Structure formats: C-alpha cells, structure tokens
mmCIF file with all atom_site columns, C-alpha atoms in Angstrom:
data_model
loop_
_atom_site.group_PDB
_atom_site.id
_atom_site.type_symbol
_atom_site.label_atom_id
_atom_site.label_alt_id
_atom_site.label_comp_id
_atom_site.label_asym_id
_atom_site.label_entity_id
_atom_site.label_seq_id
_atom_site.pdbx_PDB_ins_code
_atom_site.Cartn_x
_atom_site.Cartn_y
_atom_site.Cartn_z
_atom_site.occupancy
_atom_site.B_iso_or_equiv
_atom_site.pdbx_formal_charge
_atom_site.auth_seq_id
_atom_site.auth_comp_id
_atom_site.auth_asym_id
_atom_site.auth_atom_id
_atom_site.pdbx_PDB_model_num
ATOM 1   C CA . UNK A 1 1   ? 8.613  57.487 -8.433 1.00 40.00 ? 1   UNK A CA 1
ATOM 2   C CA . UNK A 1 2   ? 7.987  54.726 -5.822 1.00 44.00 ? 2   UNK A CA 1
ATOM 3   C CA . UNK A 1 3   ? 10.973 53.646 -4.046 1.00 45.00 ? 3   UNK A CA 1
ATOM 4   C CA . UNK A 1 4   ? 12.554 49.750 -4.431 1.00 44.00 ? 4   UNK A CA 1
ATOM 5   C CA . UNK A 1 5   ? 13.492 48.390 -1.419 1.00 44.00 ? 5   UNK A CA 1
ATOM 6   C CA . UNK A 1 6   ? 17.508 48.615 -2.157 1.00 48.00 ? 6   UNK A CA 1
ATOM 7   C CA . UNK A 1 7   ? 16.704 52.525 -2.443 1.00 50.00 ? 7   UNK A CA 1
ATOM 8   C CA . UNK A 1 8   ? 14.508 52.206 1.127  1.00 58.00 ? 8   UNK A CA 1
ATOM 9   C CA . UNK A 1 9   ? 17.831 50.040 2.342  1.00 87.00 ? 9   UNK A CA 1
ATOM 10  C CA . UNK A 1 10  ? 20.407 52.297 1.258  1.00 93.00 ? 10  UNK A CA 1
ATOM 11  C CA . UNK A 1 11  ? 19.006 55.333 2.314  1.00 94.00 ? 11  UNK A CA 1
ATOM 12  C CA . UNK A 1 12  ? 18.345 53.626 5.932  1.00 96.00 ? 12  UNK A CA 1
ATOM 13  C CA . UNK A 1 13  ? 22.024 52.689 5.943  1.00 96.00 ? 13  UNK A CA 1
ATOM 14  C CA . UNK A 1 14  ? 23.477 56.209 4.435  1.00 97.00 ? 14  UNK A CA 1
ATOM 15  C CA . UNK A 1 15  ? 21.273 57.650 7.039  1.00 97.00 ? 15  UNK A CA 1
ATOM 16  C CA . UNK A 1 16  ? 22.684 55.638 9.977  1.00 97.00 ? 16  UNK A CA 1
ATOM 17  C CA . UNK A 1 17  ? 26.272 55.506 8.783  1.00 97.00 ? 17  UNK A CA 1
ATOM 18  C CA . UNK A 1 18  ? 25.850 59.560 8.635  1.00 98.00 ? 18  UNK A CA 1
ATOM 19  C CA . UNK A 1 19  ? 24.693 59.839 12.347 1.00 98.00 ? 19  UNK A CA 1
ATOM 20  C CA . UNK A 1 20  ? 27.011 57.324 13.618 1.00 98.00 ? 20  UNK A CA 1
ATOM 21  C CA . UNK A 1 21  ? 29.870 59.443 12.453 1.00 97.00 ? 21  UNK A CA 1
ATOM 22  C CA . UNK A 1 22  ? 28.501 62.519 13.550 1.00 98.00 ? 22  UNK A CA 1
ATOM 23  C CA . UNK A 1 23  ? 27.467 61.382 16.941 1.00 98.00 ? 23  UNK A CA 1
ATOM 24  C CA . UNK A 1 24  ? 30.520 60.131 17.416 1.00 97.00 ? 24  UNK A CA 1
ATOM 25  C CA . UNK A 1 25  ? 32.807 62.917 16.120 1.00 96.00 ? 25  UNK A CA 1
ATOM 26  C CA . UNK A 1 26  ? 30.384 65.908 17.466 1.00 97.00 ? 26  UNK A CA 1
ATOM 27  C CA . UNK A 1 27  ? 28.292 64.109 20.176 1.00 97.00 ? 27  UNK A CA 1
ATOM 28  C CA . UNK A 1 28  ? 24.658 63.189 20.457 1.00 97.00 ? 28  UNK A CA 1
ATOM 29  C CA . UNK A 1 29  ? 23.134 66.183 21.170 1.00 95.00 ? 29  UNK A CA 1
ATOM 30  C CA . UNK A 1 30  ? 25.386 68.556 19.450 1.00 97.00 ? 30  UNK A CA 1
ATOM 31  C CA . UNK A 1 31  ? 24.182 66.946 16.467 1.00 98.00 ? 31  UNK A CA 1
ATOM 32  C CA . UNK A 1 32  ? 20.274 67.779 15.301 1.00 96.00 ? 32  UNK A CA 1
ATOM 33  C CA . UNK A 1 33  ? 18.337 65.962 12.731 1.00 97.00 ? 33  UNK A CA 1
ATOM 34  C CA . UNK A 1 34  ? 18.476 68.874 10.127 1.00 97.00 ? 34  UNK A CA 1
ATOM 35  C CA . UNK A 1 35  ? 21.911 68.182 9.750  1.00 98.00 ? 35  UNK A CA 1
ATOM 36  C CA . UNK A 1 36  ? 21.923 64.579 9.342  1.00 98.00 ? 36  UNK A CA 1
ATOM 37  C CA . UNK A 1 37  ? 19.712 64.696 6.732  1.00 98.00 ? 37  UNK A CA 1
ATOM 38  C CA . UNK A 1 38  ? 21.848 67.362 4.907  1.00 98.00 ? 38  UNK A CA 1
ATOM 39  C CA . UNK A 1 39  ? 24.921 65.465 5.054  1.00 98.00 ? 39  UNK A CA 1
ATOM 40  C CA . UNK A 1 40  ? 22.567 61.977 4.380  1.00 97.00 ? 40  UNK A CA 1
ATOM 41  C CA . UNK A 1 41  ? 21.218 63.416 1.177  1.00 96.00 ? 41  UNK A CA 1
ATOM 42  C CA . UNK A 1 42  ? 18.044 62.295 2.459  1.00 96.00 ? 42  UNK A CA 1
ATOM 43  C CA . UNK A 1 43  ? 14.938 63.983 2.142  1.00 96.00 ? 43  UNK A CA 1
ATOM 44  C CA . UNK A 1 44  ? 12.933 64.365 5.778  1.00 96.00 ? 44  UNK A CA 1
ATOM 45  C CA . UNK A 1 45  ? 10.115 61.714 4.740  1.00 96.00 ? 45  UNK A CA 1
ATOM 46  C CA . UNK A 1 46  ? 12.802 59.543 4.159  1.00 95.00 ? 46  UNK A CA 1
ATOM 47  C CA . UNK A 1 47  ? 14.361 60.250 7.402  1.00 96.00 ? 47  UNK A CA 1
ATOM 48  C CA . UNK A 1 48  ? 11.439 59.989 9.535  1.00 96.00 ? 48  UNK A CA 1
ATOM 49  C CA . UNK A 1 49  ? 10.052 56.969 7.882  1.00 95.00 ? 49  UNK A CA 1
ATOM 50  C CA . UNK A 1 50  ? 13.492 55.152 8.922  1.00 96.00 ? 50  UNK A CA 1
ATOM 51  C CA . UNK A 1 51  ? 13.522 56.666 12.061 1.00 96.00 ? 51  UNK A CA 1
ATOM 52  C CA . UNK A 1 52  ? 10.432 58.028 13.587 1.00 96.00 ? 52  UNK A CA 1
ATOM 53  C CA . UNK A 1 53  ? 11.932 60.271 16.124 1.00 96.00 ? 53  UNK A CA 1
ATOM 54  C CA . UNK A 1 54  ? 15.527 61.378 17.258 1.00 96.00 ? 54  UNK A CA 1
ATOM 55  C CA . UNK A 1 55  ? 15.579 59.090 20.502 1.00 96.00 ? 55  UNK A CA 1
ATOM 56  C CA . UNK A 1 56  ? 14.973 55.812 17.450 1.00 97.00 ? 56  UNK A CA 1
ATOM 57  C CA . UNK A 1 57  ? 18.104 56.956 15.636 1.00 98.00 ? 57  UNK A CA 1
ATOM 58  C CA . UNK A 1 58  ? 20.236 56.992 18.542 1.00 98.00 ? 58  UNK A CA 1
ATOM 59  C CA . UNK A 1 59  ? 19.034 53.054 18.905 1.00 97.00 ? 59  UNK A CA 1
ATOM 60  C CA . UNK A 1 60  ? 19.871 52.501 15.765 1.00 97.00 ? 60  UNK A CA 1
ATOM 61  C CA . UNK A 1 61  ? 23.311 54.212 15.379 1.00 98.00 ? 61  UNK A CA 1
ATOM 62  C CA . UNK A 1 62  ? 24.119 52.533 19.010 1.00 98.00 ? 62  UNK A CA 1
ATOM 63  C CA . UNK A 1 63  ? 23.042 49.044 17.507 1.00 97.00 ? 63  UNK A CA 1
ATOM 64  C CA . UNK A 1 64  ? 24.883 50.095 14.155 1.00 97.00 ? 64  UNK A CA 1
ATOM 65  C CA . UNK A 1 65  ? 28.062 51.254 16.062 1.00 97.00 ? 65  UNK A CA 1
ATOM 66  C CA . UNK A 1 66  ? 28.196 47.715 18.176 1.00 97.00 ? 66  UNK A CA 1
ATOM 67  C CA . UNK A 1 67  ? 27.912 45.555 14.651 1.00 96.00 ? 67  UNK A CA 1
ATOM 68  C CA . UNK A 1 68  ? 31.680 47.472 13.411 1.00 95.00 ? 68  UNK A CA 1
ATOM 69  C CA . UNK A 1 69  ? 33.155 47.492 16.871 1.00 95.00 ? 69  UNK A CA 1
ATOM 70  C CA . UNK A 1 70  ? 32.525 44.335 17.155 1.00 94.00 ? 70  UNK A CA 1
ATOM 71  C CA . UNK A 1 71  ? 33.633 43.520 13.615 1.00 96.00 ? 71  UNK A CA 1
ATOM 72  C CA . UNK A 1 72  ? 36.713 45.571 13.920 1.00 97.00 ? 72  UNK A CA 1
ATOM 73  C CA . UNK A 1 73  ? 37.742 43.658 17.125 1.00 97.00 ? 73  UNK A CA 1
ATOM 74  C CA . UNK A 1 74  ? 37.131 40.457 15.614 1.00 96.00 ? 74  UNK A CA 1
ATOM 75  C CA . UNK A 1 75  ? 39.014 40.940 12.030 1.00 97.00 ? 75  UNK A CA 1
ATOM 76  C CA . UNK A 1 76  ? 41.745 42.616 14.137 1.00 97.00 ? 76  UNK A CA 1
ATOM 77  C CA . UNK A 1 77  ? 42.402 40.018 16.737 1.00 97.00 ? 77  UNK A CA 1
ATOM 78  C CA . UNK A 1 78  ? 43.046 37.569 14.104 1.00 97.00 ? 78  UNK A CA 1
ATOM 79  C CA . UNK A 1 79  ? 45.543 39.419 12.293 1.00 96.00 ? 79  UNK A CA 1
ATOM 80  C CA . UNK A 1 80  ? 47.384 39.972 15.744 1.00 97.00 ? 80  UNK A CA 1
ATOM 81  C CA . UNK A 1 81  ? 46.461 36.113 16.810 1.00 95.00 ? 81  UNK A CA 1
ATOM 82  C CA . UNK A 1 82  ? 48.848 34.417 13.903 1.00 94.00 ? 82  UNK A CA 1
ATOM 83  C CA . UNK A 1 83  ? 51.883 36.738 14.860 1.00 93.00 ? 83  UNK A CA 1
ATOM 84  C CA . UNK A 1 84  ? 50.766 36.404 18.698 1.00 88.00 ? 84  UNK A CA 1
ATOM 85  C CA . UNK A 1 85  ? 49.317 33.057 19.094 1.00 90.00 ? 85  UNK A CA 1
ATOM 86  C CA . UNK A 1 86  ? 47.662 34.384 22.105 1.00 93.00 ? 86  UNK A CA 1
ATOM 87  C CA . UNK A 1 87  ? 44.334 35.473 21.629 1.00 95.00 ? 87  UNK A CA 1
ATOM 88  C CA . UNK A 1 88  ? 44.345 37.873 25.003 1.00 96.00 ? 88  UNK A CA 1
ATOM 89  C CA . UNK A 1 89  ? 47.503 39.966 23.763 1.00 97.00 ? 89  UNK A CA 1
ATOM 90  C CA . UNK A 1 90  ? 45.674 40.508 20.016 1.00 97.00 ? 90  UNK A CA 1
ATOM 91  C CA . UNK A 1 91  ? 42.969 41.669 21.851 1.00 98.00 ? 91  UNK A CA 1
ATOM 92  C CA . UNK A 1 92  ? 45.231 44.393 23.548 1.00 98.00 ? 92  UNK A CA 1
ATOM 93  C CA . UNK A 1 93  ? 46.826 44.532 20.135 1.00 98.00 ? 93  UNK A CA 1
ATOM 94  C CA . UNK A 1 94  ? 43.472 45.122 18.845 1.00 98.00 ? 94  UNK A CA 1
ATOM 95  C CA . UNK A 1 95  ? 43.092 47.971 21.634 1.00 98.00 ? 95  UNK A CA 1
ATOM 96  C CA . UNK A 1 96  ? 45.811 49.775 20.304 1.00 98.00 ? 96  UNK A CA 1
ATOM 97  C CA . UNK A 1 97  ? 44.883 49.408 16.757 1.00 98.00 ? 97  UNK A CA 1
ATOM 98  C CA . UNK A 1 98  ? 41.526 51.277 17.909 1.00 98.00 ? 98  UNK A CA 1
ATOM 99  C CA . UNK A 1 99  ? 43.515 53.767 19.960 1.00 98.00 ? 99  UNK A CA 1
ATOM 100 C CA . UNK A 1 100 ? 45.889 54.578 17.053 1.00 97.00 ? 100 UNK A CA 1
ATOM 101 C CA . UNK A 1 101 ? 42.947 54.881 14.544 1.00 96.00 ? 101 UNK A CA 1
ATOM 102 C CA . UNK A 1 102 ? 42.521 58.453 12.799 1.00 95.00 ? 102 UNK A CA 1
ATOM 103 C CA . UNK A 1 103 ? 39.751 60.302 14.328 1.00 93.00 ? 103 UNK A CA 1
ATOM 104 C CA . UNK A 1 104 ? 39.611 57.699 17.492 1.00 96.00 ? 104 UNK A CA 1
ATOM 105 C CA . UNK A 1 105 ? 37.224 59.720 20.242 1.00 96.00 ? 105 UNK A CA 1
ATOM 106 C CA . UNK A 1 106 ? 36.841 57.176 22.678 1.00 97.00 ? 106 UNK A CA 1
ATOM 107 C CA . UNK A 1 107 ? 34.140 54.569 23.367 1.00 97.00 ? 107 UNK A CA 1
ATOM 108 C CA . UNK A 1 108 ? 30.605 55.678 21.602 1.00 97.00 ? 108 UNK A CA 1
ATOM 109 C CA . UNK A 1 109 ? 29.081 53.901 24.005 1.00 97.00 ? 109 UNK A CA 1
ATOM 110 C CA . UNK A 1 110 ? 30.609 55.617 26.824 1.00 96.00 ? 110 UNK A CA 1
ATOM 111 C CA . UNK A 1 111 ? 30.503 58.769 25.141 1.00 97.00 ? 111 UNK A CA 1
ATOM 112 C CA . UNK A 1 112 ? 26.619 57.943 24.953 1.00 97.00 ? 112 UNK A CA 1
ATOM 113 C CA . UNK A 1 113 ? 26.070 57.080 28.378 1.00 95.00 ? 113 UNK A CA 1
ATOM 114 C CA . UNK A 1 114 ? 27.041 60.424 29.455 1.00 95.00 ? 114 UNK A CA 1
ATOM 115 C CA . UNK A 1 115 ? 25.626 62.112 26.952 1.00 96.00 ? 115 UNK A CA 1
ATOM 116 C CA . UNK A 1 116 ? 22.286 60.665 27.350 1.00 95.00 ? 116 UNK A CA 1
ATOM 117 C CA . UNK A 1 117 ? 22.819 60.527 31.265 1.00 88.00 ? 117 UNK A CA 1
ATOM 118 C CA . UNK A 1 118 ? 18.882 59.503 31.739 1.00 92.00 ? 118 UNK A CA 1
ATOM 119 C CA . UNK A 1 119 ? 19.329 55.742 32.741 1.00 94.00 ? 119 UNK A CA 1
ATOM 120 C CA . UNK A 1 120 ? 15.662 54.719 31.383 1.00 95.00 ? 120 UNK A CA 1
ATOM 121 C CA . UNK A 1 121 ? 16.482 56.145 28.277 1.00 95.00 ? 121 UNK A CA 1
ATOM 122 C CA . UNK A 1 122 ? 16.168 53.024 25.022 1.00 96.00 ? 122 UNK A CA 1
ATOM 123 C CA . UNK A 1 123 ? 20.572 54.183 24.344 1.00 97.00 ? 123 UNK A CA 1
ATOM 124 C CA . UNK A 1 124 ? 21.286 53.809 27.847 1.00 97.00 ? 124 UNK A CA 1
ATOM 125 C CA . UNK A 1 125 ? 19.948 50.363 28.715 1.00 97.00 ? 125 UNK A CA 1
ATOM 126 C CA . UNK A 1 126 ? 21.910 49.740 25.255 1.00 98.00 ? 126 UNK A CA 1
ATOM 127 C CA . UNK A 1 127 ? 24.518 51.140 25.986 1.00 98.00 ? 127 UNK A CA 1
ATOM 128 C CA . UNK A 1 128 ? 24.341 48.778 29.474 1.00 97.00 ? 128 UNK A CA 1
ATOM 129 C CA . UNK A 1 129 ? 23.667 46.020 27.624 1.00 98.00 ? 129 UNK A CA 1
ATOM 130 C CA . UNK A 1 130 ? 26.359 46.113 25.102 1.00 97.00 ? 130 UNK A CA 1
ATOM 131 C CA . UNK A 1 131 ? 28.647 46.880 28.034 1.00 97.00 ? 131 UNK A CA 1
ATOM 132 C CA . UNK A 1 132 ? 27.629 43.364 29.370 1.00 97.00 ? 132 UNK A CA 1
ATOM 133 C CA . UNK A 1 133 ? 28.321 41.960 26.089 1.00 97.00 ? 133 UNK A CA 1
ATOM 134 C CA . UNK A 1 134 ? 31.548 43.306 25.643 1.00 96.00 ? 134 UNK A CA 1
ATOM 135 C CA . UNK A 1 135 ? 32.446 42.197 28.891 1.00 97.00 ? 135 UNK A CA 1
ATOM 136 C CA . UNK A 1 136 ? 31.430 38.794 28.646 1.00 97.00 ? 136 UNK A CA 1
ATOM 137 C CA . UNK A 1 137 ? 34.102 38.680 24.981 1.00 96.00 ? 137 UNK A CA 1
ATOM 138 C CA . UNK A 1 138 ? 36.810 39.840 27.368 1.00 97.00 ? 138 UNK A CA 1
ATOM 139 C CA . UNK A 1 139 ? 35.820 36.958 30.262 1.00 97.00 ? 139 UNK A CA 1
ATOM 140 C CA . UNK A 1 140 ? 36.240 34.144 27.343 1.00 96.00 ? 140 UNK A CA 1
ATOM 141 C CA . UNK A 1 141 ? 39.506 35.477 26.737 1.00 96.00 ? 141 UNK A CA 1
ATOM 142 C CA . UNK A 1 142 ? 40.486 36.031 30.235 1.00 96.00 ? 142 UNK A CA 1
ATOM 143 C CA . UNK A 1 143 ? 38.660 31.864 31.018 1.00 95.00 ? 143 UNK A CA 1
ATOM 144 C CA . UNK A 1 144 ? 40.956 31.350 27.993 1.00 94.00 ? 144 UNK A CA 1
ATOM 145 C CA . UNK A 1 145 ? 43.875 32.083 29.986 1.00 93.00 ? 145 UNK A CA 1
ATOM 146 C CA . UNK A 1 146 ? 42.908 30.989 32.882 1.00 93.00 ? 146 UNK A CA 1
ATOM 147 C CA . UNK A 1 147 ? 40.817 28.689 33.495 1.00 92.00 ? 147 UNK A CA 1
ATOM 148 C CA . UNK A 1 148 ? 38.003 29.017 36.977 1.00 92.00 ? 148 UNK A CA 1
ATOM 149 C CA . UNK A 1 149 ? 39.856 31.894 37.641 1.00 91.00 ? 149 UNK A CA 1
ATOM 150 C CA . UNK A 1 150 ? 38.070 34.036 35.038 1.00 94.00 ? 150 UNK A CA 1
ATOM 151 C CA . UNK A 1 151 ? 35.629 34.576 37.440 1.00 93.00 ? 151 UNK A CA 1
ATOM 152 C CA . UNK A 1 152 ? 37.446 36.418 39.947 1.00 94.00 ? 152 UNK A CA 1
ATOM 153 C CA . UNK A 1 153 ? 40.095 38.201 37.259 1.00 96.00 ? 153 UNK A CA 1
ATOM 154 C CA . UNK A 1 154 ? 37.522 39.556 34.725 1.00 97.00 ? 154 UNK A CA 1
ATOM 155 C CA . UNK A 1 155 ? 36.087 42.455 36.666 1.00 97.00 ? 155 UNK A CA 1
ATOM 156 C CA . UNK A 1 156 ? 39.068 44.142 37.040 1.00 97.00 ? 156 UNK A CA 1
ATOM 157 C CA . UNK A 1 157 ? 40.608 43.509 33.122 1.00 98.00 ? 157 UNK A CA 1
ATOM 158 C CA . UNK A 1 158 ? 37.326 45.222 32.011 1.00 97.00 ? 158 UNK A CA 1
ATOM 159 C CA . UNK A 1 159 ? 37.974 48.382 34.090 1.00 98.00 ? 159 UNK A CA 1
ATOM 160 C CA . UNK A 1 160 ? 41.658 48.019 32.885 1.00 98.00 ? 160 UNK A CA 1
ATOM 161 C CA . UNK A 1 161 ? 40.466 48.019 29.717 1.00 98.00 ? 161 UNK A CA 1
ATOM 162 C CA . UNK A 1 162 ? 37.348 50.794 30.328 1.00 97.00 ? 162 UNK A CA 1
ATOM 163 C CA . UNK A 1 163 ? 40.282 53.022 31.681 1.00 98.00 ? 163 UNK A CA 1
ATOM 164 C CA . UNK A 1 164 ? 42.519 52.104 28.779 1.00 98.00 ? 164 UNK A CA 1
ATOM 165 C CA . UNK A 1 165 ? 40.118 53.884 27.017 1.00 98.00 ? 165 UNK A CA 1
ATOM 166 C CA . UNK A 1 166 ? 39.581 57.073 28.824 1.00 97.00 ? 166 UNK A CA 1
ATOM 167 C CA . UNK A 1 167 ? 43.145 57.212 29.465 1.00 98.00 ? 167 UNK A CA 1
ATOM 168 C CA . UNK A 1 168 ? 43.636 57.053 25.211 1.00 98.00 ? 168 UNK A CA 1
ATOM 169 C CA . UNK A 1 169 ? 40.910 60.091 24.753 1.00 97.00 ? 169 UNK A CA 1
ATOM 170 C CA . UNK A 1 170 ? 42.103 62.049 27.599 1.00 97.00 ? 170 UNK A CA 1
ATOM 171 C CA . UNK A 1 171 ? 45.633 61.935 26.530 1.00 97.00 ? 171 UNK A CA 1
ATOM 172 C CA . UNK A 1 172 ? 45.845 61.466 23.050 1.00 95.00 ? 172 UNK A CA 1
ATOM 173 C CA . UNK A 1 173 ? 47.758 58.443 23.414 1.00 96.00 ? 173 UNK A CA 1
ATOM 174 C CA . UNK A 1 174 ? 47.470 54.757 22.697 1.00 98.00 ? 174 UNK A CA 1
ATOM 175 C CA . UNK A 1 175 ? 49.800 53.604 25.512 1.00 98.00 ? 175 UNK A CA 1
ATOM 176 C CA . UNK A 1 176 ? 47.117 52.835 27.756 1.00 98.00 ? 176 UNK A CA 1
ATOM 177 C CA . UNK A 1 177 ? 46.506 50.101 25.802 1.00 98.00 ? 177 UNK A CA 1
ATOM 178 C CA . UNK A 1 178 ? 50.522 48.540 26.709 1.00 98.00 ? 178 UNK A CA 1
ATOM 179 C CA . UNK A 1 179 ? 49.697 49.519 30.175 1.00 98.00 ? 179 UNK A CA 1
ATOM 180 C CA . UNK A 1 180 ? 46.612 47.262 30.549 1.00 98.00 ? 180 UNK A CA 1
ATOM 181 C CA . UNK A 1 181 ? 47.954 44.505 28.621 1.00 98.00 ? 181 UNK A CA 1
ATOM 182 C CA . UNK A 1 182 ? 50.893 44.649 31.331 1.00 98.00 ? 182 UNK A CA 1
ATOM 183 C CA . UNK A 1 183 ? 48.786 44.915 34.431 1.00 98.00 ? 183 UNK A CA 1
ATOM 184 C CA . UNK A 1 184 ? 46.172 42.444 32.864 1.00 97.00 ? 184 UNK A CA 1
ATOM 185 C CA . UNK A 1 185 ? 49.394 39.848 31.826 1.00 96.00 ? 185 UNK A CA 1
ATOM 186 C CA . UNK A 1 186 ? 50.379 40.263 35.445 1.00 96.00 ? 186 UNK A CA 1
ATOM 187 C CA . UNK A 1 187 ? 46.927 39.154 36.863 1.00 95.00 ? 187 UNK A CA 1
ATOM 188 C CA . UNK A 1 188 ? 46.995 36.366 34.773 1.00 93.00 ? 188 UNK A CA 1
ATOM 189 C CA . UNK A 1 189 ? 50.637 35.417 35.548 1.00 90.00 ? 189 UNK A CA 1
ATOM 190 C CA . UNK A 1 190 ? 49.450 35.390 39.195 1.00 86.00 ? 190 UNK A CA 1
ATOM 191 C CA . UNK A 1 191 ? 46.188 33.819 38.762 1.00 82.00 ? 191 UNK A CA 1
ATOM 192 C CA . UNK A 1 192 ? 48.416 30.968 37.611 1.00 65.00 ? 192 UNK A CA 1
ATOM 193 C CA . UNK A 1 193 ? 50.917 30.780 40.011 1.00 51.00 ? 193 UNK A CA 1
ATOM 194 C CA . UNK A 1 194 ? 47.601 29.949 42.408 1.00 50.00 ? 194 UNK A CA 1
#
C-alpha cells in the first residue's frame, strides 16, 4: 500500500513528538533509535526515510522542541499580560508556569548542549543559535522596559534567567523563577533611576 502524504506527515510528526519526549525525559543518548521507533509505532523504513541517521533526529527534535517553547512562552505571556499589563513580569510568570509544569526537566536545549558536548556537532550550533534567539525575545522585553539601556541590562537577565532554570531542575522548585523576576525588576528599577 503506497503511503499518502498525511500518512508520510503524521508518521514524521509521531516520530519527532516521540523523541522529543524521550530525549527530554531520558536524555539524548540514553535514548537509541530501536526504542523510538517502538514507542513511534513506526516501522524502521519509515524512520530512516524521515530521518536518515540519529545525529538528523536530534536536529529535528531540537528544531521541533524550539517551535512549542516558543509557543508555550508566547500563549502564556498573554494570559499573564492582561492580569499583569507588563509584558516582562508575564514572562517571569511564564517562567514559573514552565517550572511548575508536570514532568519539567530543565532546558532541552541545555540539557542538549551537554549532552552532545561536541561544539561542531548540527544540535550544538542549534542549540547556540536558539540560545541567541531566545535571548534576543528577552532583550525586546528588557528594551521594553527600558529603553537604550537594554543593551547594557540584557546580558545579565539572560543568565538570571539561564540560572532560574538550573536552579528549578536542581532543586525541584519553581522559586527561582520569583527570584529572577526580583533581581531582574531591580535592574530595571535602577536602570531607570539613571
């Protein structure tokens, strides 16, 4: 039976939304291909014609994983924004939400950074360039706020906001996310005051 392409399309997408939550719950490497296609209900071929190799997935999934993160953050931030009206504290509302969510392990692209820990590898300079992108959401909000002094404040919200979410993994907490709202509220408070 020859396959349509909504088949092709949802096999591709069972297949990445599969690895995506494996990766993220077991890690990278824990995680071989044999099992993803058991759990994917996918037959090899079907795999491998999707994905051609292991390394390709992990693209994928990474590329996959930014599309909801970036999804979540956005549908998030404007349920916090009309109760807020301050689109920097929905994002740290936003933060929390993530922090709070069941099954939360951290930042898959952190997570894949170390797990990959070869910088040339295709995940890496993903995961470097999502990193950039993310970072560059966070300066709009912080240029929101502030005005020219985005410039000089944004660097040090992201690693607030990098070591909001280490601090959420390592302790099982979401109060990291209050914590760099604070210090990142005070930044902007004195940014102002300027």
């Amino acid at each position: 039976m020859a396959r349509t392409p909504s088949t092709t399309s949802e096999a591709r997408l069972r297949i990445l939304e599969t690895a995506d939550r494996l990766f993220y719950l077991e890690g990278i490497r824990a995680v071989g291909i044999d099992r993803v296609i058991a759990e994917a209900e996918v037959a090899k071929a079907t795999l491998y014609a999707h994905f051609p190799s292991k390394d390709e997935l992990i693209l994928a999934v990474l590329h996959h994983r930014e599309a909801s993160v970036l999804e979540f953050f956005r549908t998030a931030m404007e349920r916090h924004e009309k109760r807020t009206k301050d689109k920097l504290r929905a994002f740290f509302a936003a933060l929390k939400d993530w922090f709070q969510a069941p099954g939360f392990r951290g930042c898959a692209f952190i997570n894949a950074a170390v797990e990959l820990a070869d910088p040339q590898h295709p995940g890496s300079k993903f995961v470097r360039e999502h990193k950039q992108r993310f970072r560059e959401m966070i300066d709009g909000l912080v240029e929101e706020a502030v005005g020219q002094a985005h410039a000089r404040l944004t660097p040090a919200v992201a690693i607030l906001v990098e070591g909001a979410v280490v601090t959420a993994v390592i302790h099982g907490s979401a109060d990291s996310a209050d914590v760099a709202r604070d210090a990142t509220l005070a930044l902007v408070t004195g940014a102002g005051s300027r």
